[in-house]
């Protein structure tokens, strides 16, 4: 895979690991234009007609053409205006191509190269693939708790070295965040999050489904949910959440919130997490971050993802 395409993919993932997009344009060996954004945003809006090319011009795009990135007609227009000699974007697996409804493309006006993308890196398309295939945004839960499942204030997690960047990478100013209503009454850190992001309080799984439907109609392909473990169990059992990042505090324990009344009622519905897998663990000085995901959420008719 060309280094320039790797750079475009990294630029997209740096913005969002589930729905980022990016492109880089080079003339000879000099970068002359670039872009990064979110799937569904106009990708080439900043490109007007360029000056006549003095050397070969090459465009490297992190995504193939599909409904939530760009149309082939847009690419052809840019290629003509900027006198492109080469266009390069990744070739996805058959399953992901189907999930995204990727447009087939050939061109006689420039050289088109499509190097294969590893399954691990296909995770950057989870958001738009979920939106296209299941008509809802890819939904990630963040939980902060102790080993008994009791809630721990997010401040305890965010005070750990490296944890803040892990947490806030998913919470840009463009992120839609659903927050379990009962948490906002006891964790002041959530007020700061609500000021930074577009935050919406929810009380149950039905409210989350309604929010997901509304966001899908607007083309939003990712959603972050902050909740306790019992609420996560409710969401997982009705298949409305795809990914979970759980911080388990083990030492230097703060004063815990008491178990909520609803926790005991939901004890029978805590998920077995069959069909989920742990994708990574990261230890901090006072706990561990465990990341899990459903194995087959985006492409359940074909095979599970390895990423």
XYZ file of C-alpha atoms in Angstrom:
307
model
C 0.000 0.000 0.000
C 1.433 3.436 -0.923
C 2.696 5.530 1.974
C 0.466 8.395 0.867
C -2.661 6.252 1.236
C -1.496 5.110 4.670
C -1.146 8.791 5.595
C -4.712 9.481 4.432
C -6.055 6.539 6.443
C -4.171 7.647 9.554
C -5.480 11.179 9.128
C -9.044 9.835 8.963
C -8.590 7.563 11.989
C -7.032 10.364 14.018
C -10.310 12.267 13.702
C -12.621 9.278 14.226
C -11.824 5.576 14.353
C -15.371 4.662 13.271
C -16.404 7.209 10.639
C -13.433 9.393 9.718
C -12.572 10.225 6.097
C -9.605 12.037 4.590
C -7.749 12.691 1.360
C -4.345 14.032 0.329
C -3.386 15.537 -3.034
C 0.211 15.626 -4.225
C 1.898 17.343 -7.141
C 5.150 15.592 -7.790
C 6.265 14.953 -4.160
C 4.667 18.031 -2.619
C 1.382 18.005 -0.686
C -0.800 20.715 -2.250
C -4.209 20.068 -0.630
C -5.765 17.888 2.069
C -8.989 17.270 3.970
C -10.282 15.317 6.967
C -13.855 15.045 8.199
C -16.677 12.685 9.010
C -18.515 10.267 6.747
C -21.460 12.032 5.186
C -19.835 15.484 5.060
C -19.029 17.005 1.630
C -15.513 15.719 1.013
C -14.439 17.895 -1.896
C -16.233 21.163 -1.110
C -12.943 22.987 -0.504
C -11.538 22.116 -3.927
C -12.182 24.686 -6.641
C -10.581 24.661 -10.064
C -6.843 24.298 -9.718
C -3.986 25.888 -11.607
C -2.668 23.997 -14.626
C -0.555 21.071 -13.501
C 3.190 21.477 -13.909
C 3.884 17.931 -12.725
C 1.984 14.705 -12.107
C -0.911 15.109 -9.680
C -2.067 12.252 -7.445
C -5.076 11.986 -5.126
C -5.161 9.506 -2.229
C -8.557 8.960 -0.567
C -9.188 6.965 2.609
C -12.532 5.642 1.337
C -13.894 4.157 -1.878
C -16.983 5.836 -3.380
C -20.206 5.032 -1.537
C -23.333 6.800 -0.360
C -21.742 8.128 2.844
C -18.443 9.343 1.386
C -18.566 10.685 -2.189
C -20.090 9.911 -5.548
C -18.176 8.788 -8.615
C -19.479 11.862 -10.444
C -17.845 14.085 -7.796
C -14.538 12.287 -8.205
C -14.665 12.592 -11.988
C -15.352 16.308 -11.718
C -12.408 16.841 -9.360
C -10.144 14.712 -11.539
C -10.958 16.875 -14.569
C -10.644 20.225 -12.781
C -7.328 19.301 -11.164
C -5.899 17.322 -14.090
C -5.267 14.269 -11.946
C -2.964 11.601 -13.294
C -3.594 9.064 -10.525
C -6.349 8.338 -8.012
C -5.854 5.814 -5.212
C -8.349 4.530 -2.659
C -8.516 1.227 -0.732
C -10.177 -1.969 -1.919
C -12.396 -3.338 0.855
C -13.450 -6.903 1.544
C -16.461 -8.241 -0.316
C -18.502 -8.195 2.888
C -17.721 -4.555 3.659
C -18.279 -3.558 0.033
C -21.733 -5.078 0.292
C -22.460 -3.461 3.661
C -21.526 -0.017 2.323
C -22.978 -0.528 -1.150
C -19.656 0.621 -2.657
C -19.964 1.905 -6.215
C -18.000 0.052 -8.883
C -15.654 2.402 -10.676
C -13.309 2.492 -13.667
C -11.803 5.452 -15.463
C -10.107 6.103 -18.784
C -8.984 9.616 -17.843
C -6.489 8.724 -15.092
C -4.786 5.738 -13.519
C -6.879 4.172 -10.768
C -5.208 2.001 -8.116
C -7.075 0.210 -5.321
C -4.714 -1.637 -2.942
C -6.384 -4.071 -0.545
C -7.129 -2.820 2.953
C -6.586 -5.135 5.913
C -9.637 -6.279 7.867
C -8.282 -4.552 10.956
C -8.353 -1.171 9.243
C -11.900 -1.682 7.983
C -13.119 -0.644 11.448
C -12.980 2.947 10.208
C -16.078 2.139 8.104
C -18.182 0.691 10.945
C -20.206 3.898 11.322
C -21.363 4.334 7.718
C -21.746 0.552 7.268
C -24.065 0.372 10.287
C -26.037 3.331 8.978
C -26.362 1.813 5.510
C -27.089 -1.753 6.580
C -29.068 -1.397 9.823
C -30.300 2.200 9.550
C -28.881 3.391 12.862
C -25.577 4.867 14.042
C -22.730 2.721 15.344
C -23.165 3.005 19.128
C -20.354 2.859 21.680
C -20.889 2.725 25.454
C -18.454 4.146 28.018
C -18.767 2.714 31.549
C -16.827 3.615 34.698
C -17.269 1.152 37.572
C -15.582 -1.012 40.223
C -15.231 -4.787 40.218
C -18.684 -5.207 41.808
C -20.352 -3.269 39.011
C -20.929 -0.177 41.148
C -20.570 3.171 39.421
C -17.334 5.123 39.792
C -17.216 8.799 38.911
C -15.593 9.477 35.560
C -13.091 11.772 37.305
C -11.397 8.669 38.690
C -10.887 7.341 35.168
C -9.889 10.672 33.651
C -7.235 11.295 36.305
C -5.237 8.292 35.097
C -2.302 8.824 32.753
C -3.393 8.419 29.133
C -7.028 7.848 29.997
C -8.228 11.337 29.168
C -7.048 11.144 25.571
C -8.605 7.671 25.235
C -11.940 8.972 26.472
C -12.039 12.343 24.745
C -10.906 10.970 21.377
C -14.498 9.796 20.993
C -15.946 13.053 22.316
C -15.216 15.789 19.795
C -17.406 18.847 19.446
C -19.194 17.017 16.610
C -20.078 13.980 18.729
C -23.630 13.180 19.732
C -23.614 11.800 23.298
C -26.495 10.006 25.004
C -26.133 10.163 28.795
C -28.054 8.012 31.236
C -30.153 10.563 33.089
C -29.458 9.244 36.581
C -25.689 9.642 36.079
C -25.880 13.391 35.508
C -27.305 13.851 38.992
C -24.266 12.306 40.676
C -21.222 12.866 38.459
C -20.133 16.500 37.938
C -17.688 15.441 35.205
C -20.668 14.776 32.950
C -21.671 18.436 33.102
C -18.354 19.365 31.487
C -18.952 16.728 28.819
C -22.440 18.092 28.193
C -20.950 21.549 27.616
C -18.383 20.217 25.137
C -20.588 17.893 23.078
C -24.144 17.684 21.877
C -25.466 15.709 24.869
C -28.944 14.228 25.252
C -30.227 12.600 28.434
C -32.015 9.257 28.108
C -33.849 7.134 30.661
C -34.200 3.718 29.008
C -33.453 1.585 25.958
C -36.562 2.769 24.146
C -35.368 6.363 24.424
C -32.017 5.365 22.929
C -33.718 3.621 19.997
C -35.783 6.750 19.332
C -32.612 8.839 19.380
C -30.828 6.408 17.047
C -33.709 6.556 14.575
C -33.672 10.346 14.624
C -29.897 10.502 14.103
C -30.058 7.958 11.271
C -32.592 10.096 9.435
C -30.112 12.958 9.664
C -27.206 10.831 8.390
C -25.350 10.630 11.739
C -23.319 7.411 11.704
C -21.898 7.269 15.256
C -23.293 7.707 18.756
C -21.561 7.607 22.156
C -23.502 6.523 25.250
C -22.390 7.106 28.848
C -24.139 4.717 31.241
C -23.719 2.261 34.107
C -23.298 -1.475 33.652
C -26.919 -2.350 34.348
C -28.083 0.077 31.677
C -25.489 -1.321 29.270
C -26.951 -4.778 29.950
C -30.369 -3.521 28.936
C -29.009 -2.005 25.725
C -26.925 -5.058 24.832
C -29.824 -7.444 25.314
C -31.993 -5.550 22.840
C -29.117 -5.191 20.361
C -28.923 -1.392 20.363
C -25.213 -1.090 21.243
C -22.232 -2.325 19.234
C -19.171 -1.590 21.307
C -18.317 -1.075 24.982
C -15.322 0.537 26.657
C -15.376 -0.268 30.367
C -13.026 1.292 32.894
C -12.772 -0.932 35.977
C -11.276 0.870 38.983
C -9.193 -1.533 41.098
C -7.059 0.593 43.453
C -7.185 4.047 45.042
C -10.921 3.529 45.155
C -13.107 6.586 45.693
C -16.398 6.596 47.529
C -18.703 4.516 45.367
C -22.217 5.283 44.394
C -24.615 2.804 46.040
C -26.154 0.218 43.782
C -29.239 1.731 42.221
C -32.640 0.196 42.864
C -32.865 -0.662 39.195
C -29.640 -2.668 39.325
C -31.192 -5.423 41.417
C -34.224 -5.580 39.140
C -32.018 -5.892 36.092
C -29.708 -8.506 37.591
C -31.497 -11.224 35.617
C -30.924 -9.365 32.336
C -27.203 -8.595 32.644
C -25.833 -9.856 29.305
C -23.793 -13.020 28.990
C -21.932 -11.179 26.183
C -22.071 -14.313 24.052
C -21.182 -13.179 20.543
C -18.958 -10.388 21.859
C -15.178 -10.364 21.995
C -12.532 -8.366 23.844
C -10.614 -6.307 21.293
C -8.082 -4.719 23.654
C -7.156 -4.107 27.281
C -5.120 -1.225 28.631
C -3.888 -1.023 32.214
C -3.665 2.193 34.181
C -2.149 2.747 37.608
C -5.565 2.389 39.285
C -7.503 0.121 36.966
C -7.947 -1.324 33.513
C -9.796 -0.274 30.353
C -11.492 -3.181 28.590
C -12.768 -2.724 25.050
C -15.349 -5.177 23.686
C -17.376 -5.418 20.491
C -19.988 -7.634 18.919
C -18.236 -9.999 16.519
C -20.637 -9.774 13.608
C -22.535 -6.533 13.971
C -21.813 -4.879 10.614
C -21.789 -7.919 8.361
C -23.742 -10.606 10.163
C -24.808 -12.412 6.986
C -21.218 -13.139 5.986
C -18.441 -13.428 8.566
C -17.128 -11.721 11.658
C -14.655 -8.885 11.614
C -11.144 -9.372 12.888
C -10.599 -5.722 13.812
